[in-house]
mmCIF file of C-alpha atoms in Angstrom:
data_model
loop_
_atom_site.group_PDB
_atom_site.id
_atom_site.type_symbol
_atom_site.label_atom_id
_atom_site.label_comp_id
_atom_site.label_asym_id
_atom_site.label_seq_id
_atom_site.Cartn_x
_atom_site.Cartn_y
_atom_site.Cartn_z
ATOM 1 C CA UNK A 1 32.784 16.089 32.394
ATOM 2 C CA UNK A 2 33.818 17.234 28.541
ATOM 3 C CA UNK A 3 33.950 13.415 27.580
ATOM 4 C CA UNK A 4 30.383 12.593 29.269
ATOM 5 C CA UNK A 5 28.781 15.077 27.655
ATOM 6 C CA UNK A 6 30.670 14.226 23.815
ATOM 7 C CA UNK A 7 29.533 11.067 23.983
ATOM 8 C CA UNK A 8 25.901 11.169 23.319
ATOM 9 C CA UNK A 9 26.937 13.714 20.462
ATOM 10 C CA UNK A 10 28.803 11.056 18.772
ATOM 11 C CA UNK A 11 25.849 8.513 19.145
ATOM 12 C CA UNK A 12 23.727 10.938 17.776
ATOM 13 C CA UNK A 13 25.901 12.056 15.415
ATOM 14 C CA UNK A 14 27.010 7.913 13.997
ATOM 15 C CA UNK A 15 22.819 7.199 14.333
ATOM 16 C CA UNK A 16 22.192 10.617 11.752
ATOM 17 C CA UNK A 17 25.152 9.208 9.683
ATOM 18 C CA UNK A 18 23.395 5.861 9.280
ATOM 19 C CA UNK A 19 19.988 7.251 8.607
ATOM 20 C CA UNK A 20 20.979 8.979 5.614
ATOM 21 C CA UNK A 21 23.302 6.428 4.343
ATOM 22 C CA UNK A 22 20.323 3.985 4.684
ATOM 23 C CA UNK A 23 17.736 6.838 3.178
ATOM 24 C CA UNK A 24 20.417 7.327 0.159
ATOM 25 C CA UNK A 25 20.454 3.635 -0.426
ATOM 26 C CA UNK A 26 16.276 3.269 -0.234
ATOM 27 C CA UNK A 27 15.816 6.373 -2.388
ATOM 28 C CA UNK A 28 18.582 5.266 -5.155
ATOM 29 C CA UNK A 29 17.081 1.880 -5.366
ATOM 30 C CA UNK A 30 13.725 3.149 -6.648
ATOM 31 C CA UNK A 31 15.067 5.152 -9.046
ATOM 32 C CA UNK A 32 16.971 2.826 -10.375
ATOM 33 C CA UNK A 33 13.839 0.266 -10.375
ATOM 34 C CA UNK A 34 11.949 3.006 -12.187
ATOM 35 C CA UNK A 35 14.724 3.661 -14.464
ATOM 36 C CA UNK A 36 15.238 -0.119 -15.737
ATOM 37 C CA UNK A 37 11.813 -0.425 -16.006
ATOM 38 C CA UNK A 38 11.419 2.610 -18.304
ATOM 39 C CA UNK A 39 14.152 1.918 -20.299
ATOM 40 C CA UNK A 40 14.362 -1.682 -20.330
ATOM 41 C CA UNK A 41 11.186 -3.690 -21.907
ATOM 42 C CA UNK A 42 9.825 -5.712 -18.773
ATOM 43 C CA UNK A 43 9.133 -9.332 -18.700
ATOM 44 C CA UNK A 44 5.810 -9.787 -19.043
ATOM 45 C CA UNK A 45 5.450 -13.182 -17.864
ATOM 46 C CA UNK A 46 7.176 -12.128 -14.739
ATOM 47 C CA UNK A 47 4.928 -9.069 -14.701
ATOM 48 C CA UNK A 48 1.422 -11.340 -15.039
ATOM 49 C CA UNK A 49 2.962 -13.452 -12.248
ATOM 50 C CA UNK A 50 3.315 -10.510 -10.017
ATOM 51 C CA UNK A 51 -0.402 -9.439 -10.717
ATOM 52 C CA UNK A 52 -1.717 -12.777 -10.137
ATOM 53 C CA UNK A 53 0.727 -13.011 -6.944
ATOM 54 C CA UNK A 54 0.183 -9.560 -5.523
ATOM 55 C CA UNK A 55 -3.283 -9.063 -7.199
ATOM 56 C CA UNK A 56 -5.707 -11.836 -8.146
ATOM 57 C CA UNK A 57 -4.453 -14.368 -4.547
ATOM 58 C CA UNK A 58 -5.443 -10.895 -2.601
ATOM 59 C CA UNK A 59 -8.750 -9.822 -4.086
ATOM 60 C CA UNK A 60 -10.848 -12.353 -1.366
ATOM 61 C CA UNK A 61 -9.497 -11.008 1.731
ATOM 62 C CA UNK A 62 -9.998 -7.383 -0.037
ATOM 63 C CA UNK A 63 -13.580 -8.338 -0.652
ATOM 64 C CA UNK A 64 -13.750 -9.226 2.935
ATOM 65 C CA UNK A 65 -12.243 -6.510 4.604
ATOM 66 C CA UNK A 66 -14.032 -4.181 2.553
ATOM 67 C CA UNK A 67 -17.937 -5.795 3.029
ATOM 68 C CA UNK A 68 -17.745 -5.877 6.588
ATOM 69 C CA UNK A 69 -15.679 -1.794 6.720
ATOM 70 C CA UNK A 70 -18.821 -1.023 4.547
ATOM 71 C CA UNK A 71 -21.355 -2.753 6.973
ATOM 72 C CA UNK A 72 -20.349 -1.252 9.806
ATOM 73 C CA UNK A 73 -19.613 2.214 8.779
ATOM 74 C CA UNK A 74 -23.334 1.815 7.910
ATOM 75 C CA UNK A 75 -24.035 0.850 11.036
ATOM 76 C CA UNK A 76 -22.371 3.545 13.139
ATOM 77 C CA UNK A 77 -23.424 6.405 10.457
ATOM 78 C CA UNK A 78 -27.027 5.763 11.237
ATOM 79 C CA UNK A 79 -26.288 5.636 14.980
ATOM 80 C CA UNK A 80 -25.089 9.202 14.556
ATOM 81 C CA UNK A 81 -27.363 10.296 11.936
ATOM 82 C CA UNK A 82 -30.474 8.936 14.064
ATOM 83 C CA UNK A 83 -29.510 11.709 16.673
ATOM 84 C CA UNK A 84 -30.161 14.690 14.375
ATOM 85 C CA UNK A 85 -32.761 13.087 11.807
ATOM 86 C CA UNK A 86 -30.486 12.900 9.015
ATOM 87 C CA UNK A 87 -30.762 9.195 7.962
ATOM 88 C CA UNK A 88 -30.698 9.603 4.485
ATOM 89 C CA UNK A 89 -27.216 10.558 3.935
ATOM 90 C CA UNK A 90 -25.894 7.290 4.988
ATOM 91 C CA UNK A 91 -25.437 6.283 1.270
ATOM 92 C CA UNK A 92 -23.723 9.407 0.252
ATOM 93 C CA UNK A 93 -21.512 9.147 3.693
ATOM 94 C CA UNK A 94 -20.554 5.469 3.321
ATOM 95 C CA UNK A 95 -19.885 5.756 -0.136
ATOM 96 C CA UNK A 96 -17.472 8.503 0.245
ATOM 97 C CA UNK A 97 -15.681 7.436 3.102
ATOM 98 C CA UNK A 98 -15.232 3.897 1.215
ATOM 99 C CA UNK A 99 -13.748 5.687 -2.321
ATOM 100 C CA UNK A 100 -11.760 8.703 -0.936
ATOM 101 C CA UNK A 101 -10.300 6.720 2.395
ATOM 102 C CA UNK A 102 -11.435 3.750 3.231
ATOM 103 C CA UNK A 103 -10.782 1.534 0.498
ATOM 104 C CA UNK A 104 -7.445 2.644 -0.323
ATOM 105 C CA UNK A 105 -6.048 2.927 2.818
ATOM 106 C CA UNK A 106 -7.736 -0.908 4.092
ATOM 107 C CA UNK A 107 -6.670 -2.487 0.810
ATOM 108 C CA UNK A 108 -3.045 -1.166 1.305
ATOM 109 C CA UNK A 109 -2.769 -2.136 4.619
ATOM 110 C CA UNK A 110 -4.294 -5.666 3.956
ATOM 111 C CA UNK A 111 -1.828 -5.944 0.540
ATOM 112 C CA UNK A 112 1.210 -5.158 2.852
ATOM 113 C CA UNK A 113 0.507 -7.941 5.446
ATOM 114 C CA UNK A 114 -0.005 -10.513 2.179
ATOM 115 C CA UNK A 115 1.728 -9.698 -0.264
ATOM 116 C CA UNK A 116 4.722 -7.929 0.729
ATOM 117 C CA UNK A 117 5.807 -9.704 3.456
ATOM 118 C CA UNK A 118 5.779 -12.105 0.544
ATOM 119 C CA UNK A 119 8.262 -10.486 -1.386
ATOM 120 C CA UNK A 120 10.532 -9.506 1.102
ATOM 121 C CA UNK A 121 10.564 -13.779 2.441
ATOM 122 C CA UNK A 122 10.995 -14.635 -1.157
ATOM 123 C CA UNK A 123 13.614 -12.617 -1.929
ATOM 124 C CA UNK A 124 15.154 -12.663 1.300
ATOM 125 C CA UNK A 125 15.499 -16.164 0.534
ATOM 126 C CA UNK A 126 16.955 -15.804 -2.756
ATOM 127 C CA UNK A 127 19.322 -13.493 -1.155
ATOM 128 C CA UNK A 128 20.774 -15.901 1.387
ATOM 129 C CA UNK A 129 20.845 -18.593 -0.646
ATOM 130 C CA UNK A 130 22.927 -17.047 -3.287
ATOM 131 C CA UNK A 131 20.416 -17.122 -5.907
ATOM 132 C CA UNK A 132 20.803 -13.337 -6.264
ATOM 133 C CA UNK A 133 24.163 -13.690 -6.951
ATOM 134 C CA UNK A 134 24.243 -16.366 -9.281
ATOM 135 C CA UNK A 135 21.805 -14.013 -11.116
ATOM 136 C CA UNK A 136 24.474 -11.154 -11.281
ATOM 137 C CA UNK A 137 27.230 -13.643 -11.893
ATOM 138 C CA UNK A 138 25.174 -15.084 -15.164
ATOM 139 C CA UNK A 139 24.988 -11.412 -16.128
ATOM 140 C CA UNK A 140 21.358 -11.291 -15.692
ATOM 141 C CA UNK A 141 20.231 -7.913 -14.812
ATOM 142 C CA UNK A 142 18.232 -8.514 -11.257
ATOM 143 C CA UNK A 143 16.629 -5.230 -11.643
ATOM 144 C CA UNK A 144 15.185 -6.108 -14.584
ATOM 145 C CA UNK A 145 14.340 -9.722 -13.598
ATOM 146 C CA UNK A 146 13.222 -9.483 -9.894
ATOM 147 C CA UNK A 147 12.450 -5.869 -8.826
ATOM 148 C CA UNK A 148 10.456 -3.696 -11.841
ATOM 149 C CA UNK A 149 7.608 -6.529 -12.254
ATOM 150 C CA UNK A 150 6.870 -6.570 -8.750
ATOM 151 C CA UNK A 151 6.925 -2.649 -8.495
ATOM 152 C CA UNK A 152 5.008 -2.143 -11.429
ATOM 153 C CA UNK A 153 2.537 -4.957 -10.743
ATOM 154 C CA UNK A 154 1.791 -3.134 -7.404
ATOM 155 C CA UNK A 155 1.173 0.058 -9.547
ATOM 156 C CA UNK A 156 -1.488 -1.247 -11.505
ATOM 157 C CA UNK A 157 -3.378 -3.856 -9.468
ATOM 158 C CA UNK A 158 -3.763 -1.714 -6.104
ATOM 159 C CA UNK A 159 -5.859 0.140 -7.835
ATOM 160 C CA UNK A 160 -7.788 -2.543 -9.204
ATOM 161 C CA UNK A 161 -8.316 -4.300 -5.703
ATOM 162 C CA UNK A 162 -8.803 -0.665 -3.713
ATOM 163 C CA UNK A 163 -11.905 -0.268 -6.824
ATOM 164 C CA UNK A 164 -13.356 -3.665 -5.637
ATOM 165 C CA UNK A 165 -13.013 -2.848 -1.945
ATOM 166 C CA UNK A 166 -15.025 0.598 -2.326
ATOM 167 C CA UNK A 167 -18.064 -1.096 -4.253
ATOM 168 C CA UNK A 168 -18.329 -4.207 -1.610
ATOM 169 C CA UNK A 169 -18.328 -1.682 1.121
ATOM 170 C CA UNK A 170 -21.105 0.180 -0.624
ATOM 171 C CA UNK A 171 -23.106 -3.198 -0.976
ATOM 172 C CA UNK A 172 -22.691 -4.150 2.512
ATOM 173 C CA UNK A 173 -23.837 -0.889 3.514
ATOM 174 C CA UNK A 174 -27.061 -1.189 1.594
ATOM 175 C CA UNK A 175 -27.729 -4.432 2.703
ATOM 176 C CA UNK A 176 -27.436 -2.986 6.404
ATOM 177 C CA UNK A 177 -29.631 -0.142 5.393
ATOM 178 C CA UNK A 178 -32.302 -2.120 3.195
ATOM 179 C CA UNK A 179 -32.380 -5.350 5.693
ATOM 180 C CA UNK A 180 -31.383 -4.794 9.182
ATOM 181 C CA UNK A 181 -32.585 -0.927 9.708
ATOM 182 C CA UNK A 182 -35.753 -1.180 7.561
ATOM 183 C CA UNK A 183 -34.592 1.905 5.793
ATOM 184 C CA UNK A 184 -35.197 2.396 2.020
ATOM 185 C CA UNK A 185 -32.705 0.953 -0.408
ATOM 186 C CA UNK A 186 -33.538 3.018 -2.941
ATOM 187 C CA UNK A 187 -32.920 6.276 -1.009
ATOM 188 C CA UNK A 188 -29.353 4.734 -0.449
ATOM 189 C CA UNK A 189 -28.617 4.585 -3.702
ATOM 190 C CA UNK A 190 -30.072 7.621 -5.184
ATOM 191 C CA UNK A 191 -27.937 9.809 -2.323
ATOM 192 C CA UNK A 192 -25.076 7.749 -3.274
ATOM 193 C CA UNK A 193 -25.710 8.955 -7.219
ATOM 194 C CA UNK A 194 -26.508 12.616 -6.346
ATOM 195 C CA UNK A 195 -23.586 12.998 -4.212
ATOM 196 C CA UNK A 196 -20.398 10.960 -5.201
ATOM 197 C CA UNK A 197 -18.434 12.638 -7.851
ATOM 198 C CA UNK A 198 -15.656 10.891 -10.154
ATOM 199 C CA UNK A 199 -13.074 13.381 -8.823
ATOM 200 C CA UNK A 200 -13.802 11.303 -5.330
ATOM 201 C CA UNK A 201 -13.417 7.807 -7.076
ATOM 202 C CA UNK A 202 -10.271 9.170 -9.122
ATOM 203 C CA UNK A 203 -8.618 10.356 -6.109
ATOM 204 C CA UNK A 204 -9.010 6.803 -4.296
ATOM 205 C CA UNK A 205 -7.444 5.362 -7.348
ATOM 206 C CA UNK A 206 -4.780 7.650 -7.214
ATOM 207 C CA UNK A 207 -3.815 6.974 -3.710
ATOM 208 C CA UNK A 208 -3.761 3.252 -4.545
ATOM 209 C CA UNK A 209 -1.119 3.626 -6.821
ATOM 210 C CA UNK A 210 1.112 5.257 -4.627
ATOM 211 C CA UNK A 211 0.397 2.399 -1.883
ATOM 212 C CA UNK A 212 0.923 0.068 -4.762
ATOM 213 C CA UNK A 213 4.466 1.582 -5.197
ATOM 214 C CA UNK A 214 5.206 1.979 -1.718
ATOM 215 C CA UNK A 215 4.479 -1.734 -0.551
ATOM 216 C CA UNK A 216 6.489 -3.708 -3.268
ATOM 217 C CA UNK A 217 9.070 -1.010 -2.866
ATOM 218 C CA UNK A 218 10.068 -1.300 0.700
ATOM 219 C CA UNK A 219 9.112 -5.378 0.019
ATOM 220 C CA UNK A 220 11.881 -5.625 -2.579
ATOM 221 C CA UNK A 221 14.673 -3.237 -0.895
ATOM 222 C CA UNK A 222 14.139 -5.221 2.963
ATOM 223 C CA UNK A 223 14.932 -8.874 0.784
ATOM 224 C CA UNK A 224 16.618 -7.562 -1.725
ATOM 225 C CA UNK A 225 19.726 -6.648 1.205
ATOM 226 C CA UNK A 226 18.138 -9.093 3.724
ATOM 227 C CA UNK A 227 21.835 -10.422 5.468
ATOM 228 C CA UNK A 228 22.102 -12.746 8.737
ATOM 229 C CA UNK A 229 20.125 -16.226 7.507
ATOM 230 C CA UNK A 230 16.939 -17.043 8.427
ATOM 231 C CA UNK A 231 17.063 -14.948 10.968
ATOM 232 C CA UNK A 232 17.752 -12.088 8.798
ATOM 233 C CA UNK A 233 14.793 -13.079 6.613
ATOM 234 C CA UNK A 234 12.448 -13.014 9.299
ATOM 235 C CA UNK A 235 13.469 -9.898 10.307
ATOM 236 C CA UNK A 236 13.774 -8.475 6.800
ATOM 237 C CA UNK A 237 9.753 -9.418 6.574
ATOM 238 C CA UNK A 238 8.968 -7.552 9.922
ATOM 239 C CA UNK A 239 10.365 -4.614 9.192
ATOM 240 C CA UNK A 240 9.117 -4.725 5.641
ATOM 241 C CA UNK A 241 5.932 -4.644 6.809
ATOM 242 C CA UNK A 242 5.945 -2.429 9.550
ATOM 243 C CA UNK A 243 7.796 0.393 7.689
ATOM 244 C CA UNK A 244 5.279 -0.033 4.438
ATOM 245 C CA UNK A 245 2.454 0.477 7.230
ATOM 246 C CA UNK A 246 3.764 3.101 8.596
ATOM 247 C CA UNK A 247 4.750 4.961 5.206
ATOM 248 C CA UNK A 248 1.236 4.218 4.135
ATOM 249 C CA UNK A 249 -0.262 6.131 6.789
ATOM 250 C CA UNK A 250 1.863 9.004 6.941
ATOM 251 C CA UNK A 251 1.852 9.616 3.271
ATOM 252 C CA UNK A 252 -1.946 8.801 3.269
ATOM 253 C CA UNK A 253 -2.339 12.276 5.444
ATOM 254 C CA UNK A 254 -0.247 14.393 2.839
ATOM 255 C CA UNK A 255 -1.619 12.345 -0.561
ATOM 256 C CA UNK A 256 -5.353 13.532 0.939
ATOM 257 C CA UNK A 257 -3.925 17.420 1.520
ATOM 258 C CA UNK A 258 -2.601 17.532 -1.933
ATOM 259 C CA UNK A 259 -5.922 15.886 -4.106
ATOM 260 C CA UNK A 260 -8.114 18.536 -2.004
ATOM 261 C CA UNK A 261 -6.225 21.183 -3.654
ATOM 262 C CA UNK A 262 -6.588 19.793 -6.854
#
């Protein structure tokens, strides 16, 4: 009786002990990112080839995602709107929703799936093919080589493609508006200018950044330690981008708490 009932104590107990071993590892290994990247001067080739890699070969399916978001949050704001007469606020309404949540949340989400799954394969591979280690054996600092550009690429292009994202969604709502409801076009864009502030753009910009960070992050620490073949770098890329999903979306909630305060 004593025994059955230590035994799920110890499970729980080894399962806690892992979690913050693994937490203590995924903390340390942005700071140390960060602190090479600070203190070190980065590569810039390898920090144009992360832009073009994480940026530039994701800005079509951005444009994409973002149009059609824009086009049919049109659509369903003038569905609701019809009911109370208030049709003329679907410029104001679309535009907001695109820069405060939409864009930055549907560009991160979109980046992850791309790009890095991307970086966890490619260094996954790297990984368990020993290229890693040759690295550190030629006393080349893989920090500096492999990890910073990617993070610090992510920094400053999310915002970039999230920016892009927010004004195709705004076009595709107008052309809803202006061509398929008959409404006016110039109304649309008028409410959009009397209503949308910069502090609503900045904050969408601001949340990019973070997603930026967040995606190459978890990208480079799942291949950085990816272990068990190609196996292990399948699974590596899973979970790389199902935990820079989820991390998204949960941080998402308390990024848009905090800028409403500000």
């Amino acid at each position: 009786m004593y025994m059955s009932f230590i035994h799920p104590l110890n499970v729980i107990g080894s399962y806690a002990v892992h979690a913050y071993k693994n937490s203590k590892r995924f903390a340390f290994f942005l700071l140390q990112a960060i602190y090479i990247g600070l203190t070190k001067p980065l590569k810039f080739q390898a920090l144009l080839q992360q832009i073009e890699q994480i940026g530039i070969d994701s800005l079509n399916i951005v444009i994409l995602t973002g149009t059609f978001t824009g086009m049919v949050f049109a659509l369903q704001s003038y569905i609701g709107f019809s009911r109370i007469g208030g049709e003329q606020f679907i410029g104001s309404v679309t535009a907001l929703a695109m820069a405060r949540e939409l864009g930055p949340v549907l560009t991160g989400l979109m980046v992850t799936g791309r790009a890095c799954s991307a970086i966890a394969a490619e260094l996954g591979t790297m990984r368990i093919t020993e290229q890693i280690d040759a690295l550190v054996t030629l006393r080349i600092n893989t920090f500096s080589y492999l990890i910073a550009p990617r993070i610090f690429a992510g920094i400053l292009v999310l915002p970039c493609l999230s920016l892009f994202c927010s004004i195709c969604g705004i076009i595709g709502g107008y052309f809803v508006v202006a061509y398929s409801l008959n409404l006016s076009g110039e109304q649309y864009v008028a409410n959009i200018i009397q209503f949308c502030k910069l502090n609503d753009i900045m904050g969408g910009l601001i949340k990019s950044a973070f997603f930026g960070l967040i995606l190459t992050w978890v990208g480079c620490y799942k291949g950085y330690y990816t272990h068990g073949g190609a196996r292990g770098v399948g699974k590596a890329t899973t979970e790389a981008v199902v935990l820079s999903s989820v991390l998204i979306l949960v941080i998402n909630f308390f990024l848009t708490k905090l800028l409403d305060h500000l």
